[in-house]
Short mmCIF file of C-alpha atoms in Angstrom, two decimals:
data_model
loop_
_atom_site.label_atom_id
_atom_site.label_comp_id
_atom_site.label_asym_id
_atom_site.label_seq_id
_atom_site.Cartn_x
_atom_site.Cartn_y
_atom_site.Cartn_z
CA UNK O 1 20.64 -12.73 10.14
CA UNK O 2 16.95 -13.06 9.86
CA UNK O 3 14.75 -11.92 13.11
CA UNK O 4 13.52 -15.12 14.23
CA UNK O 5 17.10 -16.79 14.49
CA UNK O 6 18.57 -13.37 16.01
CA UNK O 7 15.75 -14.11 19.01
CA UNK O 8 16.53 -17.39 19.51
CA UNK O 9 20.71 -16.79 20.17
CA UNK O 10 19.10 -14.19 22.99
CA UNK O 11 17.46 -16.46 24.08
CA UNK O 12 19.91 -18.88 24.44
CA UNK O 13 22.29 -16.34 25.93
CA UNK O 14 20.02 -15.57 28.64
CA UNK O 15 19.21 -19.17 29.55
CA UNK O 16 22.86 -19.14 30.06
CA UNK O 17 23.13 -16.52 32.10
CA UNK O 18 20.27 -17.31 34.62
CA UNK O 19 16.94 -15.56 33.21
CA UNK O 20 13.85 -17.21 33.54
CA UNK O 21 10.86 -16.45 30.84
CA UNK O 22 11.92 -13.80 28.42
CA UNK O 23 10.42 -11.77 26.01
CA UNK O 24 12.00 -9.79 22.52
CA UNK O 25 10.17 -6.76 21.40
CA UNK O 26 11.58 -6.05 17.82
CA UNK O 27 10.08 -2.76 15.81
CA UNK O 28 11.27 -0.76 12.82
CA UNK O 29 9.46 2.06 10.74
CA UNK O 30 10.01 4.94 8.27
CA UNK O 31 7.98 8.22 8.31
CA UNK O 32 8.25 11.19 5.84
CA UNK O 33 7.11 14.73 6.37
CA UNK O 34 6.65 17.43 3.44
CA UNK O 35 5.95 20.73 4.29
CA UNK O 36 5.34 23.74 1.46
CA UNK O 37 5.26 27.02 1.82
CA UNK O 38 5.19 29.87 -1.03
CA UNK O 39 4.97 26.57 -4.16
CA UNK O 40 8.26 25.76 -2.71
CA UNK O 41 8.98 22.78 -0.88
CA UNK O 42 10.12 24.42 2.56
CA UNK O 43 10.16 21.50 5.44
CA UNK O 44 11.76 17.53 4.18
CA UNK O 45 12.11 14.98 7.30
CA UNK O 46 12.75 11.78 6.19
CA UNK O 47 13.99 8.92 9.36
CA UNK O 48 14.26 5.61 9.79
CA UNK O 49 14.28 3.15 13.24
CA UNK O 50 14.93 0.10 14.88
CA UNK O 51 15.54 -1.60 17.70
CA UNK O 52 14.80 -4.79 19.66
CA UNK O 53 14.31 -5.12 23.62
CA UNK O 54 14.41 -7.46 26.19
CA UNK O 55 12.64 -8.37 29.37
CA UNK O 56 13.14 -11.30 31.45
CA UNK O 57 12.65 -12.32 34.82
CA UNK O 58 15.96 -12.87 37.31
CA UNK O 59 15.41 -13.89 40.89
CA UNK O 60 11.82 -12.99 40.41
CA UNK O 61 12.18 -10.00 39.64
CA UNK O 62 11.77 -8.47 35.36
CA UNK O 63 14.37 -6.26 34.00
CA UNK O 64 14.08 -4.55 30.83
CA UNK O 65 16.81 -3.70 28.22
CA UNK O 66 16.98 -1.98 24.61
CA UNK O 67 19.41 -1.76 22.11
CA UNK O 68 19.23 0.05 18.62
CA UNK O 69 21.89 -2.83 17.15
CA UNK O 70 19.84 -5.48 15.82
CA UNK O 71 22.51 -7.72 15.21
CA UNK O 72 24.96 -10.32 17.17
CA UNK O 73 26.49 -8.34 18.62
CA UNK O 74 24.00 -6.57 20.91
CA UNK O 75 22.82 -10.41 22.47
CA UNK O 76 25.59 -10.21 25.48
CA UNK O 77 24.45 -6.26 26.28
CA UNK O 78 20.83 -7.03 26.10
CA UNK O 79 21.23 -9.99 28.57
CA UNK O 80 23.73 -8.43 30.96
CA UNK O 81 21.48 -5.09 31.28
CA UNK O 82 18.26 -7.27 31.97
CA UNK O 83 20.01 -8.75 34.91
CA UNK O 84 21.98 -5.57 36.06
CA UNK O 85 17.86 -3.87 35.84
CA UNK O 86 16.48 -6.39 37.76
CA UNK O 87 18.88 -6.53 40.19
CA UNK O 88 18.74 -3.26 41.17
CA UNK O 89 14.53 -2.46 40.40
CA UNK O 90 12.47 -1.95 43.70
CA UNK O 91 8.97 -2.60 42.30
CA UNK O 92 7.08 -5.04 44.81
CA UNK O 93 4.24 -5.29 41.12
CA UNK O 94 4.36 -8.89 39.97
CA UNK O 95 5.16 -9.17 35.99
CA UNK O 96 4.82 -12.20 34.17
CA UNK O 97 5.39 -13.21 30.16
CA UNK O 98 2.31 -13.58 28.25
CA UNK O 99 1.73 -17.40 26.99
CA UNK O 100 -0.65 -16.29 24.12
CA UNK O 101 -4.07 -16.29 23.75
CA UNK O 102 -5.87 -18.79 21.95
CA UNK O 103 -6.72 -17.09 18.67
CA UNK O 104 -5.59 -13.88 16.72
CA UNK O 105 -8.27 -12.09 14.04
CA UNK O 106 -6.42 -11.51 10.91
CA UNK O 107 -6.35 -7.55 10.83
CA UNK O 108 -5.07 -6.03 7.23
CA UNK O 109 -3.97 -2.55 8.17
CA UNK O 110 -0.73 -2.55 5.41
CA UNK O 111 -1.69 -0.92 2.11
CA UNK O 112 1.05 -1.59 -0.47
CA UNK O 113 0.11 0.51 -2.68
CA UNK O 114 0.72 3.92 -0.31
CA UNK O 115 4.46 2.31 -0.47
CA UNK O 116 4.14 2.65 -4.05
CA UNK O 117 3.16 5.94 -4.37
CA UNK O 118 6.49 8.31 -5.91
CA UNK O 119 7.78 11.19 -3.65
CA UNK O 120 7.27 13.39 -7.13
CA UNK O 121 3.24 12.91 -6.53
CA UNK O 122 3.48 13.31 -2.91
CA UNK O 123 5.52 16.68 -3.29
CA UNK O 124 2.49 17.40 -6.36
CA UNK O 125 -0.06 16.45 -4.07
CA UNK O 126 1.14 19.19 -1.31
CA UNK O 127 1.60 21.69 -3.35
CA UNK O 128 -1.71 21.50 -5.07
CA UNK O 129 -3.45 21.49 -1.33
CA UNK O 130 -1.45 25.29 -0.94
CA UNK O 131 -2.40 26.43 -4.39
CA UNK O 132 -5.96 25.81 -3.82
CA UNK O 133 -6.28 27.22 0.14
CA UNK O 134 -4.72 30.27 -1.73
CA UNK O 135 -6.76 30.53 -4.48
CA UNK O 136 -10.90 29.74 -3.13
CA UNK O 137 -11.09 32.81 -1.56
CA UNK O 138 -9.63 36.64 -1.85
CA UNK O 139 -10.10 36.79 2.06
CA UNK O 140 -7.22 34.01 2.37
CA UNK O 141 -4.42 35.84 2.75
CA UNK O 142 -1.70 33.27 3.44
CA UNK O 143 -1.30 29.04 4.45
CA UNK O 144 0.13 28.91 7.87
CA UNK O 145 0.89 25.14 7.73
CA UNK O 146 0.49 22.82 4.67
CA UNK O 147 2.30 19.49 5.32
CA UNK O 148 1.56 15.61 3.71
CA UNK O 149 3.07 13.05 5.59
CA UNK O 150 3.09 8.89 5.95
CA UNK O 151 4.93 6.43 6.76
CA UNK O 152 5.19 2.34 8.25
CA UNK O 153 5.82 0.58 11.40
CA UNK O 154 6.32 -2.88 11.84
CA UNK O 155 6.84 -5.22 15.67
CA UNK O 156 7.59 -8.24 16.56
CA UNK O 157 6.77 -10.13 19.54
CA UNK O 158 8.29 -13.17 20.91
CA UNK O 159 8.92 -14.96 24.11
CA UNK O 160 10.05 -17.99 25.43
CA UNK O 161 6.90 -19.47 26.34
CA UNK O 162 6.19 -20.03 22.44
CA UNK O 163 4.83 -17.03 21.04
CA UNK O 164 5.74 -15.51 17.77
CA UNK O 165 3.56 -12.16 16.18
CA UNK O 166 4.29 -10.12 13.78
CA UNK O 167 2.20 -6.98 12.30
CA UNK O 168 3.24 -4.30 10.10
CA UNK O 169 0.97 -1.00 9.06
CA UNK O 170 1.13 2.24 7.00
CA UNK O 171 -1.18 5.33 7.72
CA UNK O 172 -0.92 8.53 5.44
CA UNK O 173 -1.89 12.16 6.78
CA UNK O 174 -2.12 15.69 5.19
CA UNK O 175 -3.27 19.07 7.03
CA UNK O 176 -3.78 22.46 5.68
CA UNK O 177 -3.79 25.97 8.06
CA UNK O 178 -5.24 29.12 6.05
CA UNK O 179 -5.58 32.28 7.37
CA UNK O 180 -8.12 34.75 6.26
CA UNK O 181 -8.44 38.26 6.74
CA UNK O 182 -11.08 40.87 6.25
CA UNK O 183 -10.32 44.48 7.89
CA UNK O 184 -8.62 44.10 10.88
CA UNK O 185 -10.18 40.69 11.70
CA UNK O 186 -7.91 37.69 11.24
CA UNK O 187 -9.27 33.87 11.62
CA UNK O 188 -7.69 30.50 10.85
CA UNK O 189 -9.24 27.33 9.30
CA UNK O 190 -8.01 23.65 10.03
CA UNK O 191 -8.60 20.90 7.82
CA UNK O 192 -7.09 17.36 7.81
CA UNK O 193 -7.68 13.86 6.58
CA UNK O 194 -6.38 10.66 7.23
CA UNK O 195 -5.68 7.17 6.25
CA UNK O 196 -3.69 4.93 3.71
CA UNK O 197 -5.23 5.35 0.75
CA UNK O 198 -3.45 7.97 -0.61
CA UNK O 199 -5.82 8.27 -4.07
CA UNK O 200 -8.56 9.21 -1.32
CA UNK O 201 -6.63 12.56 -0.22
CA UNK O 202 -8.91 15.45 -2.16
CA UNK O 203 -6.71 18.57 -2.52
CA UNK O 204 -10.04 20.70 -3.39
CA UNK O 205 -12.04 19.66 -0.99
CA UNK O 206 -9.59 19.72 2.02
CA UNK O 207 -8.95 23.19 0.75
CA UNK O 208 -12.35 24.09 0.86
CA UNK O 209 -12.33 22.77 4.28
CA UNK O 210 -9.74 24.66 6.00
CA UNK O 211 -10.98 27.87 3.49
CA UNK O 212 -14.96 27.19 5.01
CA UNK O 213 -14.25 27.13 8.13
CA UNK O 214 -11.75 30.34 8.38
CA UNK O 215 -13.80 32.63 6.31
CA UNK O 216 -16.95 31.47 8.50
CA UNK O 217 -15.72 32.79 11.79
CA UNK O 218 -15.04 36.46 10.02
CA UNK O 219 -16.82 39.16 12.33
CA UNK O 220 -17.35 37.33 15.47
CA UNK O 221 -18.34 38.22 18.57
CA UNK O 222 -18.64 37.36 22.23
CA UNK O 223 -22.07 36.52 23.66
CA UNK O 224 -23.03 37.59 27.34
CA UNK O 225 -22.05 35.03 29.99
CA UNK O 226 -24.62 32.57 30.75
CA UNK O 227 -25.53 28.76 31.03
CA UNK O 228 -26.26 27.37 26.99
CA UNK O 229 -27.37 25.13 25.81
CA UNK O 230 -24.34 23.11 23.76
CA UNK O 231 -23.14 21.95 20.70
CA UNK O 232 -19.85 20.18 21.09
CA UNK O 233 -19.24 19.42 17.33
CA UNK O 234 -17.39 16.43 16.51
CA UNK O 235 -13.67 17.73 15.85
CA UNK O 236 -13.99 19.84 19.07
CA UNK O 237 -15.90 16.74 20.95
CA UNK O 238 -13.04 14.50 19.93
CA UNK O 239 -10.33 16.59 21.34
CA UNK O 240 -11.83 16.70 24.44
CA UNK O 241 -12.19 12.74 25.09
CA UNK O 242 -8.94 12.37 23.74
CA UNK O 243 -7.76 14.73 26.47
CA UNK O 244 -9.77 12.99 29.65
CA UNK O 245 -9.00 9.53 27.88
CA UNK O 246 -6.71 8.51 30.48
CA UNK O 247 -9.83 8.77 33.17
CA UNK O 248 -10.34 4.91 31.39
CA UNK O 249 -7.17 3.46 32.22
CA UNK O 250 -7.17 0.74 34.83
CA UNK O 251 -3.32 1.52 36.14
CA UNK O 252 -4.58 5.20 37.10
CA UNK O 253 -7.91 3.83 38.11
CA UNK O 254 -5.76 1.59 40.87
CA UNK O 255 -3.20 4.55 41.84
CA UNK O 256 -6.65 6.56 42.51
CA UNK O 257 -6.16 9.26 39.61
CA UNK O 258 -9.30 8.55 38.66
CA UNK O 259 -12.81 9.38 39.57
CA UNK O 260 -13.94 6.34 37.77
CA UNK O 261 -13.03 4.14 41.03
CA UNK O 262 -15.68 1.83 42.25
CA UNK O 263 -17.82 2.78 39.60
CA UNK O 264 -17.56 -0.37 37.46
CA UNK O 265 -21.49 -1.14 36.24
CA UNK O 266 -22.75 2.42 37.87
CA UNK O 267 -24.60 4.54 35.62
CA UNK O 268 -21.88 7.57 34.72
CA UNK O 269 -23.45 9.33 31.74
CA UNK O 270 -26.36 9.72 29.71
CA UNK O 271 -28.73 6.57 27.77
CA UNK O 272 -27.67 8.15 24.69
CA UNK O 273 -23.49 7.83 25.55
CA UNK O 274 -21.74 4.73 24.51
CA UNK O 275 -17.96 4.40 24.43
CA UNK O 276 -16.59 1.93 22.43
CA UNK O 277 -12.78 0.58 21.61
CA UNK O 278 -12.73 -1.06 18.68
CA UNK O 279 -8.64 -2.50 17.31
CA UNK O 280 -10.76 -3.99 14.57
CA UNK O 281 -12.44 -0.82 13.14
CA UNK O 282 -12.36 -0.80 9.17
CA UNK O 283 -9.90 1.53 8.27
CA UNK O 284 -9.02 2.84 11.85
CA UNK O 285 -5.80 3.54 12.06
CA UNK O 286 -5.06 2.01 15.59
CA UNK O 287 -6.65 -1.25 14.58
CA UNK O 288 -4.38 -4.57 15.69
CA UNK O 289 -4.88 -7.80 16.13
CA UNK O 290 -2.57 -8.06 19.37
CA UNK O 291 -1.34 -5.20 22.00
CA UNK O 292 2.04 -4.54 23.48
CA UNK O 293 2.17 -7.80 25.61
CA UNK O 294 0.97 -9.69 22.88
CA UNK O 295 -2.44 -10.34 24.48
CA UNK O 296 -5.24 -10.64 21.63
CA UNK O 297 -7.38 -7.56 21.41
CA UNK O 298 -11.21 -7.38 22.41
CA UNK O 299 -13.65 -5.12 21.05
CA UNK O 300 -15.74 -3.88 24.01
CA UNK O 301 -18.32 -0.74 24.97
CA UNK O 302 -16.34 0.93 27.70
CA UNK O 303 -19.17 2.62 28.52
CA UNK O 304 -22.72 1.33 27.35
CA UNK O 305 -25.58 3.62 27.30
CA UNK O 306 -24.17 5.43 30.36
CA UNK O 307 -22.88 2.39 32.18
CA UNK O 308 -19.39 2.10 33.32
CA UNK O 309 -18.41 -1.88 31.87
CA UNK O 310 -14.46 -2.07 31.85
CA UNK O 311 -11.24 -0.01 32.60
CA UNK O 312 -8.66 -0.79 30.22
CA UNK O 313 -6.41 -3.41 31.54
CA UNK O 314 -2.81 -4.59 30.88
CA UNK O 315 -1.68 -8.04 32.00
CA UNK O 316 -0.63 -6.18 35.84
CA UNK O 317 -3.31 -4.14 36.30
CA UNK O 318 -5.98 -7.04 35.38
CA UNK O 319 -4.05 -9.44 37.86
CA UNK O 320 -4.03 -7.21 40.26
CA UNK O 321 -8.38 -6.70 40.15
CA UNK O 322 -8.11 -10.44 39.30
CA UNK O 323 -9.85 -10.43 36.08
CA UNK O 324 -8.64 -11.17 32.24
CA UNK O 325 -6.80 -8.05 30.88
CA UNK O 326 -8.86 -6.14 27.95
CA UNK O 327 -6.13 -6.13 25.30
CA UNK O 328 -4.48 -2.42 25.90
CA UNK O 329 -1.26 -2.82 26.71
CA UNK O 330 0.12 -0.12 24.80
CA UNK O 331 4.53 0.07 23.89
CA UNK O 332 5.06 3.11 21.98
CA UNK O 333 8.50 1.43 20.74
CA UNK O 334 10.99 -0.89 21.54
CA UNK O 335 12.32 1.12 24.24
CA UNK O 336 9.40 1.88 25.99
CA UNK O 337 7.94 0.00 28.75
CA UNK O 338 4.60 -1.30 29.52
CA UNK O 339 1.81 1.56 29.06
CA UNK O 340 -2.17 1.26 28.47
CA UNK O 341 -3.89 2.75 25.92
CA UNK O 342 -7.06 2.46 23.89
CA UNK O 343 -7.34 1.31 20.35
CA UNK O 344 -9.47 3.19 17.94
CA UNK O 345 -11.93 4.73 20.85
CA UNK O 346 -15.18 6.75 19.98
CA UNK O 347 -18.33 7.31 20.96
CA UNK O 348 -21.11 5.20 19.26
CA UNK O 349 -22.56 7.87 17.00
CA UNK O 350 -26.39 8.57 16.85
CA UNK O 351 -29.02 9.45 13.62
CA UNK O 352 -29.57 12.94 14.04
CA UNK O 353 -27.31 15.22 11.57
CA UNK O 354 -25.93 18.22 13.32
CA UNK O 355 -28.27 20.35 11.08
CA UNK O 356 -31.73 18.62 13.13
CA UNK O 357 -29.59 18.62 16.75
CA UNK O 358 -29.36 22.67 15.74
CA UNK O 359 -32.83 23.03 15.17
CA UNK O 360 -34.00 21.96 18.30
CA UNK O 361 -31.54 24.71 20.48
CA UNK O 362 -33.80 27.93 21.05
CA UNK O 363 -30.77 29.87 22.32
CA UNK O 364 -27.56 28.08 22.47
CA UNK O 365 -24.20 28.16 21.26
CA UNK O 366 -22.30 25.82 19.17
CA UNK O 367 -18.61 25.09 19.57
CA UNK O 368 -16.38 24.05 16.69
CA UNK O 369 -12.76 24.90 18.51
CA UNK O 370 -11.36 24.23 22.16
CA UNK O 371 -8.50 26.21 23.00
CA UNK O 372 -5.42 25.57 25.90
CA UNK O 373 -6.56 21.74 26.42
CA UNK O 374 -3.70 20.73 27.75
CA UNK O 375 -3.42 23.77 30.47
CA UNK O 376 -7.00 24.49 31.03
CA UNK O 377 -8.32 21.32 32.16
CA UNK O 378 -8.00 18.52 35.21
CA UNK O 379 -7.99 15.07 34.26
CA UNK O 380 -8.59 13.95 37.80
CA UNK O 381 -11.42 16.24 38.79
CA UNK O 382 -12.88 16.34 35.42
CA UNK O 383 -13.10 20.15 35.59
CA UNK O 384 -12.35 22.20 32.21
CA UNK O 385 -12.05 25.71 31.87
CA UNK O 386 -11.18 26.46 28.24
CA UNK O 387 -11.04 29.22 25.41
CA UNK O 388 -13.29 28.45 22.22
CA UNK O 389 -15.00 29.53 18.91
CA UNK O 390 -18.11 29.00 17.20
CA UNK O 391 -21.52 29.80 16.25
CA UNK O 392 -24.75 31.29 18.19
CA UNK O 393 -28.15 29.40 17.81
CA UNK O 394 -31.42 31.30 17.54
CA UNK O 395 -34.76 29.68 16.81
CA UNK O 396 -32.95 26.70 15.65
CA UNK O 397 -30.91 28.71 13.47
CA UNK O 398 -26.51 29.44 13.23
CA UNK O 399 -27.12 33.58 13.32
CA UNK O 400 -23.43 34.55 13.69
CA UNK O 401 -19.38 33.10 14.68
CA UNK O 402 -18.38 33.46 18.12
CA UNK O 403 -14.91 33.95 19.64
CA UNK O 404 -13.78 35.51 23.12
CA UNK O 405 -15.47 32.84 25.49
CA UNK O 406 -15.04 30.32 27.66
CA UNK O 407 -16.60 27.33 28.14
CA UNK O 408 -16.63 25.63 31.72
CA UNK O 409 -17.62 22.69 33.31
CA UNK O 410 -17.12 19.37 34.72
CA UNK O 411 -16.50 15.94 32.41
CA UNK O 412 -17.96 13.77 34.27
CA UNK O 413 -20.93 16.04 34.93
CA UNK O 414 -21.07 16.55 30.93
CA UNK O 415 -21.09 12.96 29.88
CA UNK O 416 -24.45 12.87 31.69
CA UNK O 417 -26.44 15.90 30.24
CA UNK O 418 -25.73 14.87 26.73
CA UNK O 419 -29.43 14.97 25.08
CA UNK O 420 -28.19 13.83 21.67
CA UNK O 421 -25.69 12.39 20.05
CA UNK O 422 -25.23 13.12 16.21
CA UNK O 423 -24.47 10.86 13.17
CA UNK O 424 -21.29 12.66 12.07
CA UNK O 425 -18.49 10.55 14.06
CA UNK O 426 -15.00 12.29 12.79
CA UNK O 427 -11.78 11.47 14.53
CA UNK O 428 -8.51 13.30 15.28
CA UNK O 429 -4.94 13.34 14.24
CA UNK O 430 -3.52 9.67 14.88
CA UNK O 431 -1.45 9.39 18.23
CA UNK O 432 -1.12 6.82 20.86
CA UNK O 433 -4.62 6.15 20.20
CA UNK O 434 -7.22 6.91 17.17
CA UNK O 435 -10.29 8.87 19.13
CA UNK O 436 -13.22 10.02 17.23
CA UNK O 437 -16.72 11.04 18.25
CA UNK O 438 -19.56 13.06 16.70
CA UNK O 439 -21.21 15.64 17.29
CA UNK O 440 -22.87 16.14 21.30
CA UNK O 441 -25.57 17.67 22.23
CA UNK O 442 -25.62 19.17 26.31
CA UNK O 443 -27.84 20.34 28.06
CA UNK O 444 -26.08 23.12 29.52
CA UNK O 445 -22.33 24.40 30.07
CA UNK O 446 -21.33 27.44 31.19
CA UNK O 447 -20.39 30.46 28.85
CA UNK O 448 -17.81 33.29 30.10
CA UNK O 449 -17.83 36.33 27.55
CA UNK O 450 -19.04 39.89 27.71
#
């Protein structure tokens, strides 16, 4: 039975049975991981998904359901757990089915030809990435981690109010973990790329990457303990947003977890800081043309040359401040309930190249790793304690890798002393969101080392 029939018997079911506005969530998807270790293929994952959900409203109040049949014979299940859910749910927050907005922008984020691409050359490609990491360098003594990975999701949303959306994307990902050695000193280099174009994925110079950046950090030191002048460089600057992203969300904005309340068009960082979320970034890999309530999505500066514009909304948090939501309800899958999240978020990058932003530091330190970000830091408070490597700065000069140091300091303090902002906007790993910055420039942090 095709989808679109399928929805409409649930529908019809639950008309029967008393529910009010509904809504079907339908979503499928395929990912494959490849991991090699010693030329031989050493890690294969490939799975498969589905399911379709249901939320309606009964006696006012919306239940949810899920079932991973997608067939006849789940339509008398789905209904009777909607009811049995919102029978028994104690949730005074008012939820309402989305009627559609008024126009959709046309977002092409499925590549066919990554689905065309033959496991053989995948397997080839991952391989080659180890062979190289192994080869650049005698200091490499082995590849931690080399893994190529992809894979497709596609949703569905409709409701009884009219709507109908589909979308459907790929994305493609491949990361390689050397580790180098030289005496007794042992250092690791990371290097990753994204997207889905797989004849874009370099073996040689990801290798290089990862190779670069281990064999760099050979013979480091700790500095004394001071306040620095900073570096953030991108990769490191982009794990750290990603992990205070949540400050943004409207829903913990309301429940007071964050510091962002009542700050709406306050200045909250520096002229040179804009935030943006973007779900129709060229090639991002979170771009969409609608978000998990089916709302159309907005491009919008979150934070605009240090002023505080928007939270990121759902439809119940954006009732509830009485305002039109921004597009970021986030469902991870069809049995997940209704999250926020950004889109592809970054900051706005600048024109200096890290190269002139080092220049300018007379003694400072740049930092290319954070370490224990998910233990050593307080989303709330904005305070961040955490383990790190990278370079010293003399006369505008990298003299030497660092390790053994902490950095400290306070996020929302940070986003303020940012002097510069550099031209080389990277992002991370893919996860509930696509987050990418470049490289930041602060005034001061401070250092913990000898």
């Amino acid at each position: 039975m095709d989808k679109k029939s399928l929805i409409e018997k649930i529908f019809n079911e639950g008309k029967k049975q008393g529910l009010g506005d509904m809504e079907v969530y339908y979503s499928s998807g395929r990912s494959l991981s490849l991991k090699v270790f010693k030329k031989e293929l050493d890690g294969y994952s490939l799975s498969e998904s589905e399911g379709i959900s249901l939320r309606g409203v009964y006696n006012g109040k919306m239940g949810y359901s899920y079932s991973e049949k997608v067939d006849e014979s789940s339509i008398e299940l789905l209904v009777r757990n909607v009811i049995e859910n919102a029978t028994i749910i104690d949730s005074d927050d008012e939820e309402y089915i989305y009627e559609g907005s008024k126009e959709y922008r046309e977002i092409k984020i499925f590549n066919e030809a990554l689905e065309k691409v033959e496991e053989s050359d995948k397997i080839k490609f991952v391989k080659q990435l180890e062979f190289e990491a192994l080869s650049l360098d005698k200091r490499v003594e082995s590849v931690d981690s080399c893994v190529y990975g992809d894979g497709y999701g596609e949703a569905i949303i409709s409701n009884t109010k009219g709507l109908y959306l589909h979308d459907k994307s790929n994305i493609a990902y491949t990361y390689v973990q050397v580790v180098a050695k030289e005496g007794n000193d042992i250092k690791t280099g990371l290097a990753y790329r994204t997207g889905n174009d797989f004849s874009k994925f370099d073996p040689k110079e990801i290798a290089k990457e990862a190779v670069d950046e281990a064999t760099a950090l050979l013979g480091a030191k700790s500095v004394k303990s001071g306040d620095y002048p900073i570096i953030i460089r991108n990769n490191a600057a982009a794990d750290l947003l990603e992990s205070f992203s949540s400050i943004f969300s409207a829903e913990n904005v309301q429940k007071d977890l964050s510091l962002l309340k009542g700050k709406l068009g306050q200045k909250i960082g520096s002229d040179k800081f804009t935030l943006i979320d973007d779900p129709y970034l060229k090639e991002g890999l979170s771009s969409k043309s609608f978000d998990g309530e089916g709302v159309a999505c907005k491009y919008k500066k979150v934070i605009d040359k240090g002023v505080l514009k928007t939270y990121l909304h759902n439809l119940k948090t954006a009732k509830k401040d009485g305002i039109e939501t921004t597009g970021n309800a986030s469902k991870g899958s069809y049995k997940s309930s209704i999250d926020i999240s950004p889109s592809n978020f970054y900051v706005e990058k600048g024109e200096k190249t890290l190269d002139e932003m080092i220049s300018e530091i007379g003694s400072g330190i740049m930092i290319t790793e954070l370490q224990g970000l998910h233990s050593g830091l307080n989303s709330i408070s904005g305070d961040f304690s955490l383990a790190a490597l990278g370079y010293e700065i003399k006369d505008g000069k990298i003299i030497g890798p660092v390790e053994q140091i902490t950095v400290a300091g306070n996020y929302f303090e940070m986003i303020k002393n940012i002097e510069d902002v550099g031209s080389d906007l990277k992002f991370g790993l893919p996860g509930e969101a696509y987050i990418g910055s470049p490289s930041l420039k602060i005034k001061k942090l401070a250092i913990a080392g000898e």
